[in-house]
Short mmCIF file of C-alpha atoms in Angstrom, two decimals:
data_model
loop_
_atom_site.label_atom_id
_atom_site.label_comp_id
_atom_site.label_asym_id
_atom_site.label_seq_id
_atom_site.Cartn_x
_atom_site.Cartn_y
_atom_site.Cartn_z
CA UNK A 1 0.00 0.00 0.00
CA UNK A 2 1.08 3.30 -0.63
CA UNK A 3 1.91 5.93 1.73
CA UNK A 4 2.43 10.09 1.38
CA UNK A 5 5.85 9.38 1.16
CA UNK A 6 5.89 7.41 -2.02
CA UNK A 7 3.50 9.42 -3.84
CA UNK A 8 4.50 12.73 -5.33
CA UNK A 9 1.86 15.92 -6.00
CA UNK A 10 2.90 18.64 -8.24
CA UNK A 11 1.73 21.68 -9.85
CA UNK A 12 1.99 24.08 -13.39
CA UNK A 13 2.14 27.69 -12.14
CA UNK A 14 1.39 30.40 -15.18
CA UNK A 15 -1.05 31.88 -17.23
CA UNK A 16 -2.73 29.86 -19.86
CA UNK A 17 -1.54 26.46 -18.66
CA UNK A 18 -4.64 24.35 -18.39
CA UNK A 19 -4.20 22.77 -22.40
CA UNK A 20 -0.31 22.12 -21.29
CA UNK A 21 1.05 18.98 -22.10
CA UNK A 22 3.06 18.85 -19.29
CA UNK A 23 1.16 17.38 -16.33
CA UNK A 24 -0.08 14.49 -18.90
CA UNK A 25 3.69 13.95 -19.88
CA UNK A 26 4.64 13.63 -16.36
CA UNK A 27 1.76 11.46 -15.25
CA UNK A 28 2.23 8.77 -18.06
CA UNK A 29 5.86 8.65 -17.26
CA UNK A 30 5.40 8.15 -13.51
CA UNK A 31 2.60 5.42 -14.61
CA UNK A 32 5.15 3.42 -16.63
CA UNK A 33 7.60 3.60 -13.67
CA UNK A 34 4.96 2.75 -10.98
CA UNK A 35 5.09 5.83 -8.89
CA UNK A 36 1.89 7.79 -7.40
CA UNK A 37 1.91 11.05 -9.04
CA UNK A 38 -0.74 13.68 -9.57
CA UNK A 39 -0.08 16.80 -11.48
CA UNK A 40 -2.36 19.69 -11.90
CA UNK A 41 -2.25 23.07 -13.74
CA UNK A 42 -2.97 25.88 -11.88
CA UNK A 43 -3.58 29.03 -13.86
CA UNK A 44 -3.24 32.53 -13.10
CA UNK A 45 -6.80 33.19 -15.56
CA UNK A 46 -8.69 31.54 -13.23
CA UNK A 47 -7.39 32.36 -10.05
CA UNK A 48 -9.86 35.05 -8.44
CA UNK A 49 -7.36 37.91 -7.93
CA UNK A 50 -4.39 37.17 -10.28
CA UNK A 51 -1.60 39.29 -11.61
CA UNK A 52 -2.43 38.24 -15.30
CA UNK A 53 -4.01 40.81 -17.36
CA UNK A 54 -7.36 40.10 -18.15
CA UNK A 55 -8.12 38.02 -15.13
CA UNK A 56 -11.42 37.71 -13.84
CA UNK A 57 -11.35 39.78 -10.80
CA UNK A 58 -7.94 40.32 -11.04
CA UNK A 59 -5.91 43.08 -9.22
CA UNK A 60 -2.70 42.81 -11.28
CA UNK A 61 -0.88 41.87 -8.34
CA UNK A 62 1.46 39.14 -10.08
CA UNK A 63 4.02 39.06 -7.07
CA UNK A 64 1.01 38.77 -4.18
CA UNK A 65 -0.46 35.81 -6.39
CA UNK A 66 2.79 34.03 -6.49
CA UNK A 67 3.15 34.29 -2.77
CA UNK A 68 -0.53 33.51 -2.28
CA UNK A 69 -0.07 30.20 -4.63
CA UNK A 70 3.28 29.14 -3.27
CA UNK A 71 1.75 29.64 0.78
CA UNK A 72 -0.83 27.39 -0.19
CA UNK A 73 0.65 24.71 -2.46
CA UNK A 74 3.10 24.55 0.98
CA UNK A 75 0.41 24.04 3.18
CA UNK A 76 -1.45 21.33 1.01
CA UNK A 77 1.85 19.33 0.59
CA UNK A 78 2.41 19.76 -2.69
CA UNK A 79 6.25 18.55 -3.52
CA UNK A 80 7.10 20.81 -6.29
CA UNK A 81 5.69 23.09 -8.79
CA UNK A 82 6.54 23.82 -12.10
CA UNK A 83 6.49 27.57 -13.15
CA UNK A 84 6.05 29.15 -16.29
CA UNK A 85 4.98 32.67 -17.97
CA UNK A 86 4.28 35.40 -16.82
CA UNK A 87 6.35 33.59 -13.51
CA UNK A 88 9.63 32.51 -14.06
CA UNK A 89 11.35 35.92 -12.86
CA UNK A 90 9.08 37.61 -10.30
CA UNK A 91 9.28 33.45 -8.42
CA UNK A 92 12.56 34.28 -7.95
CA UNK A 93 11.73 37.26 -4.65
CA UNK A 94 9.43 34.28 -3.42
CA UNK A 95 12.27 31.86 -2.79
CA UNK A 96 14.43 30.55 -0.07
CA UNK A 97 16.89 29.47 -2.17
CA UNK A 98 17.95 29.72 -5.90
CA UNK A 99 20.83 27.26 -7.73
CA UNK A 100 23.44 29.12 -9.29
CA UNK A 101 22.66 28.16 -12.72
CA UNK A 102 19.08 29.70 -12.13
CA UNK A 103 20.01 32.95 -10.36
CA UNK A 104 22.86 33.12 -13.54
CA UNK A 105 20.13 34.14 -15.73
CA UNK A 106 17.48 35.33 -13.54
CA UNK A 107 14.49 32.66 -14.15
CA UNK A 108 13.27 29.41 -12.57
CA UNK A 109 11.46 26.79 -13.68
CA UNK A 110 10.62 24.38 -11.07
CA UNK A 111 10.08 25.22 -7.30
CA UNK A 112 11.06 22.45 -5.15
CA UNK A 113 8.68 22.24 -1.63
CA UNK A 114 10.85 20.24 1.19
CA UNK A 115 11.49 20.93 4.61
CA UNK A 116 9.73 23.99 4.76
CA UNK A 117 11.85 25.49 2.13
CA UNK A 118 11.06 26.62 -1.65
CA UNK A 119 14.51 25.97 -3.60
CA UNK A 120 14.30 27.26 -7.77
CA UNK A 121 15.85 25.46 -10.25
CA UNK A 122 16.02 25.87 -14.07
CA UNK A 123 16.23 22.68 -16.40
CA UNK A 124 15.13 25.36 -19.47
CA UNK A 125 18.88 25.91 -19.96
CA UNK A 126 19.52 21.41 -19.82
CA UNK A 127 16.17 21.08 -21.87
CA UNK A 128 17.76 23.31 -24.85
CA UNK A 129 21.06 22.30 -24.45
CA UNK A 130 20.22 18.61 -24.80
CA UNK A 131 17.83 19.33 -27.46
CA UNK A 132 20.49 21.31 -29.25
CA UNK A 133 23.07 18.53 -29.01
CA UNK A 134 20.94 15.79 -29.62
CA UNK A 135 18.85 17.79 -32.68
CA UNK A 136 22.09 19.72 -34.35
CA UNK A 137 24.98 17.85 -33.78
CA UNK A 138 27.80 19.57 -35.08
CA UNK A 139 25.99 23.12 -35.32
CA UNK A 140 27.87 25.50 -35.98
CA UNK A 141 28.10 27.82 -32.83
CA UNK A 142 30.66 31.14 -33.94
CA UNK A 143 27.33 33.54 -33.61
CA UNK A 144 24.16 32.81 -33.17
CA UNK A 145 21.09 35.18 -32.70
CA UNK A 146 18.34 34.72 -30.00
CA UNK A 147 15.39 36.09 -29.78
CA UNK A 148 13.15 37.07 -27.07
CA UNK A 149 14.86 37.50 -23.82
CA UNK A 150 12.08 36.45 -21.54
CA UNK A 151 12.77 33.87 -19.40
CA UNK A 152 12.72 30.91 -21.85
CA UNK A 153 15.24 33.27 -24.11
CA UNK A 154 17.50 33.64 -20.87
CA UNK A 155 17.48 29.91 -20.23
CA UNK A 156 18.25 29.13 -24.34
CA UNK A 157 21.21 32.00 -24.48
CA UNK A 158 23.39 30.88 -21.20
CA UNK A 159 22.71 26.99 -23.03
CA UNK A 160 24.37 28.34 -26.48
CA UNK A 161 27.46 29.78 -24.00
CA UNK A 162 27.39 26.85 -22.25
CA UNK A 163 28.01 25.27 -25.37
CA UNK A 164 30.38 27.33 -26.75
CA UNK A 165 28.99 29.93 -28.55
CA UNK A 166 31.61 32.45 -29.77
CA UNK A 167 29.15 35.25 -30.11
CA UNK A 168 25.88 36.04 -29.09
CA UNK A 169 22.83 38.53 -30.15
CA UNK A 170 20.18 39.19 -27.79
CA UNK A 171 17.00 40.40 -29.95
CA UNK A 172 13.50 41.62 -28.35
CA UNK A 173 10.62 44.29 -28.72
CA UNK A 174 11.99 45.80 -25.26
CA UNK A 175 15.65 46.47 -26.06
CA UNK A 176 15.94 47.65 -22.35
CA UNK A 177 15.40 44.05 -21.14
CA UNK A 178 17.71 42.39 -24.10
CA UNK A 179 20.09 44.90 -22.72
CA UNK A 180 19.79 43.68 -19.38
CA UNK A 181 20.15 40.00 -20.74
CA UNK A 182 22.99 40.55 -22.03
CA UNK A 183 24.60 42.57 -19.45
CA UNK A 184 24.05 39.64 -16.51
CA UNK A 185 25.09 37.19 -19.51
CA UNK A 186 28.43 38.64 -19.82
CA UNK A 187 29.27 38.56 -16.56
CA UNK A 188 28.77 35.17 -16.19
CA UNK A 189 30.59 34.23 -19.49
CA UNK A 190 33.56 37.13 -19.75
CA UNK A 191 35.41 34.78 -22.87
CA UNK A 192 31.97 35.43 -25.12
CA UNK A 193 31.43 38.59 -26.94
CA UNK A 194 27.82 39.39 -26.13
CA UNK A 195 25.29 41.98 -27.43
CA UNK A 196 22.06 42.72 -27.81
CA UNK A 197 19.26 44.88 -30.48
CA UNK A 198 16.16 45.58 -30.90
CA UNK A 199 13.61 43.67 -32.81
CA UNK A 200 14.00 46.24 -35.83
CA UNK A 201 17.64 45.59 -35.77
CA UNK A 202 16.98 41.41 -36.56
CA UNK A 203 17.37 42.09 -40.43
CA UNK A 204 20.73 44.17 -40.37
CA UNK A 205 22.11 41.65 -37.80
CA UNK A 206 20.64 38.53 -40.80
CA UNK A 207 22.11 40.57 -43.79
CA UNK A 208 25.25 41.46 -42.52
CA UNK A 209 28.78 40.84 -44.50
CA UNK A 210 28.43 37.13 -45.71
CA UNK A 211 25.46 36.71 -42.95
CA UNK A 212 28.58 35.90 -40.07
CA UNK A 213 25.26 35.21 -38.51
CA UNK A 214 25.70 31.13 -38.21
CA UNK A 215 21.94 30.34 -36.32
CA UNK A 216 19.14 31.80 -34.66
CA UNK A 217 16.63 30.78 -32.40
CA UNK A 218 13.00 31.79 -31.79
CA UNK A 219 12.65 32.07 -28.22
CA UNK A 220 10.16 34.74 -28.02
CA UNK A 221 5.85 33.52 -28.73
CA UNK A 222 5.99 34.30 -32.22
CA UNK A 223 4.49 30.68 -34.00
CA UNK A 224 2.50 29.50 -31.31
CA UNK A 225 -1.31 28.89 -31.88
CA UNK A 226 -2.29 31.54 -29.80
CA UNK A 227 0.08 33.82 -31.24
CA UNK A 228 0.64 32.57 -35.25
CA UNK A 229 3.09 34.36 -37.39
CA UNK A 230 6.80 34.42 -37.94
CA UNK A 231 9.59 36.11 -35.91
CA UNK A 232 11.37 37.42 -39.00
CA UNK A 233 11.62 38.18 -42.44
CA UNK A 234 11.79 34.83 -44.33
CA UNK A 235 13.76 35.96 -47.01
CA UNK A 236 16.64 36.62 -45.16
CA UNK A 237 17.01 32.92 -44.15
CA UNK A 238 19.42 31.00 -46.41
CA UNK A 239 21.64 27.70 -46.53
CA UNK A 240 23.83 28.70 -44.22
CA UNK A 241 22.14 29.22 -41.37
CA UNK A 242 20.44 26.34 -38.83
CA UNK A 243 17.33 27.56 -37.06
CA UNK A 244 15.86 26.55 -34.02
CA UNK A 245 12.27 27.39 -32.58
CA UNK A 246 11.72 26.56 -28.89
CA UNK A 247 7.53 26.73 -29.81
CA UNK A 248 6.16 23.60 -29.68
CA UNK A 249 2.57 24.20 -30.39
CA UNK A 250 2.48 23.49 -33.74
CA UNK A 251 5.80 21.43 -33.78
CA UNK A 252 6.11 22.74 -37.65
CA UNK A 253 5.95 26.49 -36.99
CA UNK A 254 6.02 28.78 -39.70
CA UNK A 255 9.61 29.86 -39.09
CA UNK A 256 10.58 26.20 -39.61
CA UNK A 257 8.76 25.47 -42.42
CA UNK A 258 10.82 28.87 -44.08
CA UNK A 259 13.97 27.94 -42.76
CA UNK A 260 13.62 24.69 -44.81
CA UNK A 261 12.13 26.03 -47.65
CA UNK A 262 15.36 27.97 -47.40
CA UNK A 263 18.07 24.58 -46.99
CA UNK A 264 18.49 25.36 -43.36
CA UNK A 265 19.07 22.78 -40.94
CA UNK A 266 16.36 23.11 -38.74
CA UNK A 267 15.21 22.03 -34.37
CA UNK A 268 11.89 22.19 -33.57
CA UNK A 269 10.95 22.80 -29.87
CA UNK A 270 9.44 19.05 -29.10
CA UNK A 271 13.31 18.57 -27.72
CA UNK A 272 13.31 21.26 -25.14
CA UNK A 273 9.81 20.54 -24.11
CA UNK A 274 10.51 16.73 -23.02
CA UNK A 275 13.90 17.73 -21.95
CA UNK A 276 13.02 20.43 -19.57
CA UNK A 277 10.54 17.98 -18.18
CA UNK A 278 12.47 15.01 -17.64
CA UNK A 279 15.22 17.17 -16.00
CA UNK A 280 12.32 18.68 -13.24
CA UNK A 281 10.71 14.90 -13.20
CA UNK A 282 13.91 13.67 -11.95
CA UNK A 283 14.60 16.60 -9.74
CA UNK A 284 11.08 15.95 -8.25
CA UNK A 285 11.20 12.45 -7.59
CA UNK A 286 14.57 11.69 -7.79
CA UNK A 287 14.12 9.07 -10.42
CA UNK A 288 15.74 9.35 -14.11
CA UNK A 289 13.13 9.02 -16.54
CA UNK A 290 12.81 7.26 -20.06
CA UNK A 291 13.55 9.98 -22.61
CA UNK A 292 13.32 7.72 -25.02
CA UNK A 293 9.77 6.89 -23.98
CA UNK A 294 9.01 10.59 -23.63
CA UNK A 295 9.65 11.51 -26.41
CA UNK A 296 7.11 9.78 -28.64
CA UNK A 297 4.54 10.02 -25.80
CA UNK A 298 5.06 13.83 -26.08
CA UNK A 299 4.37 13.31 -30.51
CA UNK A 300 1.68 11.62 -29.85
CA UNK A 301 -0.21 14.05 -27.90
CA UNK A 302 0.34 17.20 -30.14
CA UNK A 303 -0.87 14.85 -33.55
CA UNK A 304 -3.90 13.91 -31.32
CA UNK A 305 -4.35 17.59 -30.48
CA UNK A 306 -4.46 17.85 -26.63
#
């Protein structure tokens, strides 16, 4: 029989996150490895007093929700929750604790409860960088462009360094907050050369001499269902360029289907989205999932449409 102990409960802090695939990709894994685990969303659009604009009732206090949610998830013995937009900064004042890796780039990811303590960690940054390696072997890394520089963009930028990245260009709408990306960026990687632009600086940066530009990544909500579209002009993409897009909902985003149309090698953002995952799943329970049967768990439920 089983006891609290043994069982694990778990929730999806954000706005919007009641269609995420995420609890139902953590439940089926913790089914095929015989552990007690419930997972449930809970979302800042239906919480009676939210930060998120548009709220019903809401006050547009983001940072007294997070408190309010992370009080009570504590109380009701929840082990961990998982934290996404608008949430993966402002979590960070809520926190008793922070990994380095996480306070690096200013954004968490997963909460853990223990002990009367709420620790942050980011597996964003191992989700990409796995992705990345597994996706693009062999990509060329000498300067690649990211944009958005939101948490998610943080999280795929200090992955690129990690991985060697020569150069890197933050791009975003706000070029006050790709400025500040960049400026905590360098200071944790002194041996990259590091800038950043705004948005209406992407083309310049993708028609430069020769395009020294080498790959970019979407890390911003450009291609998602609930925000369709493309991040950039398609005609600048060309042959010699790979392209990532961390957007998983479509898996074959508009950007992507360009970049091919263009001969670019090309990551979709399926590989972040189960790696991130299994990183917190293991981090939660302290068991190493089956990536291998993630990942075609994970297909399966965007064909079906969930």
């Amino acid at each position: 029989m089983s006891v609290v102990g043994e069982s694990y409960l778990v929730g999806l802090l954000g706005e919007g996150v009641l269609p995420s695939l995420t609890p139902p990709l953590h439940e089926r894994e913790a089914d095929e490895l015989g552990l007690r685990y419930l997972y449930r969303p809970i979302d800042l659009l239906a919480l009676d007093g939210a930060g998120a604009p548009g709220a019903p009732g809401g006050t547009g206090d983001l940072d007294a929700t997070i408190a309010r949610v992370l009080d009570a998830a504590a109380l009701l013995g929840f082990d961990a929750l998982n934290i996404t937009h608008p949430c993966k900064q402002r979590v960070l004042a809520h926190l008793d604790e922070v990994t380095p890796s996480a306070s690096a780039i200013g954004s968490v990811n997963t909460v853990l409860l223990a002990d009367g303590r709420r620790v942050g960690h980011n597996t964003d940054v191992t989700g990409f960088a796995s992705a990345l390696r597994d996706g693009l072997p062999g990509a060329d890394l000498g300067a690649v462009v990211v944009i958005g520089a939101g948490g998610a963009g943080a999280a795929v930028a200090a992955a690129l360094l990690d991985a060697g990245a020569g150069r890197l260009t933050i791009i975003d709408l706000d070029a006050s907050r790709a400025g500040a990306l960049a400026g905590d960026l360098t200071a944790r990687f002194p041996g990259a050369t590091i800038d950043s632009a705004a948005a209406d600086a992407l083309a310049a940066r993708l028609a430069g001499p020769a395009s020294a530009v080498t790959g970019v990544v979407n890390a911003s909500f450009a291609g998602m269902h609930t925000h369709p579209g493309i991040p950039l002009d398609p005609g600048l993409l060309h042959a010699g360029l790979w392209v990532a897009d961390i957007v998983y909902r479509p898996l074959d985003t508009e950007l992507l289907r360009a970049a091919r149309a263009a001969g670019c090698s090309t990551l979709d953002g399926g590989g972040m989205a189960v790696g991130q995952a299994a990183d917190a799943f293991r981090l939660i329970t302290g068991v190493e999932p089956d990536r291998d049967r993630m990942r075609p768990h994970f297909a399966a439920m965007i064909r079906e449409g969930r």
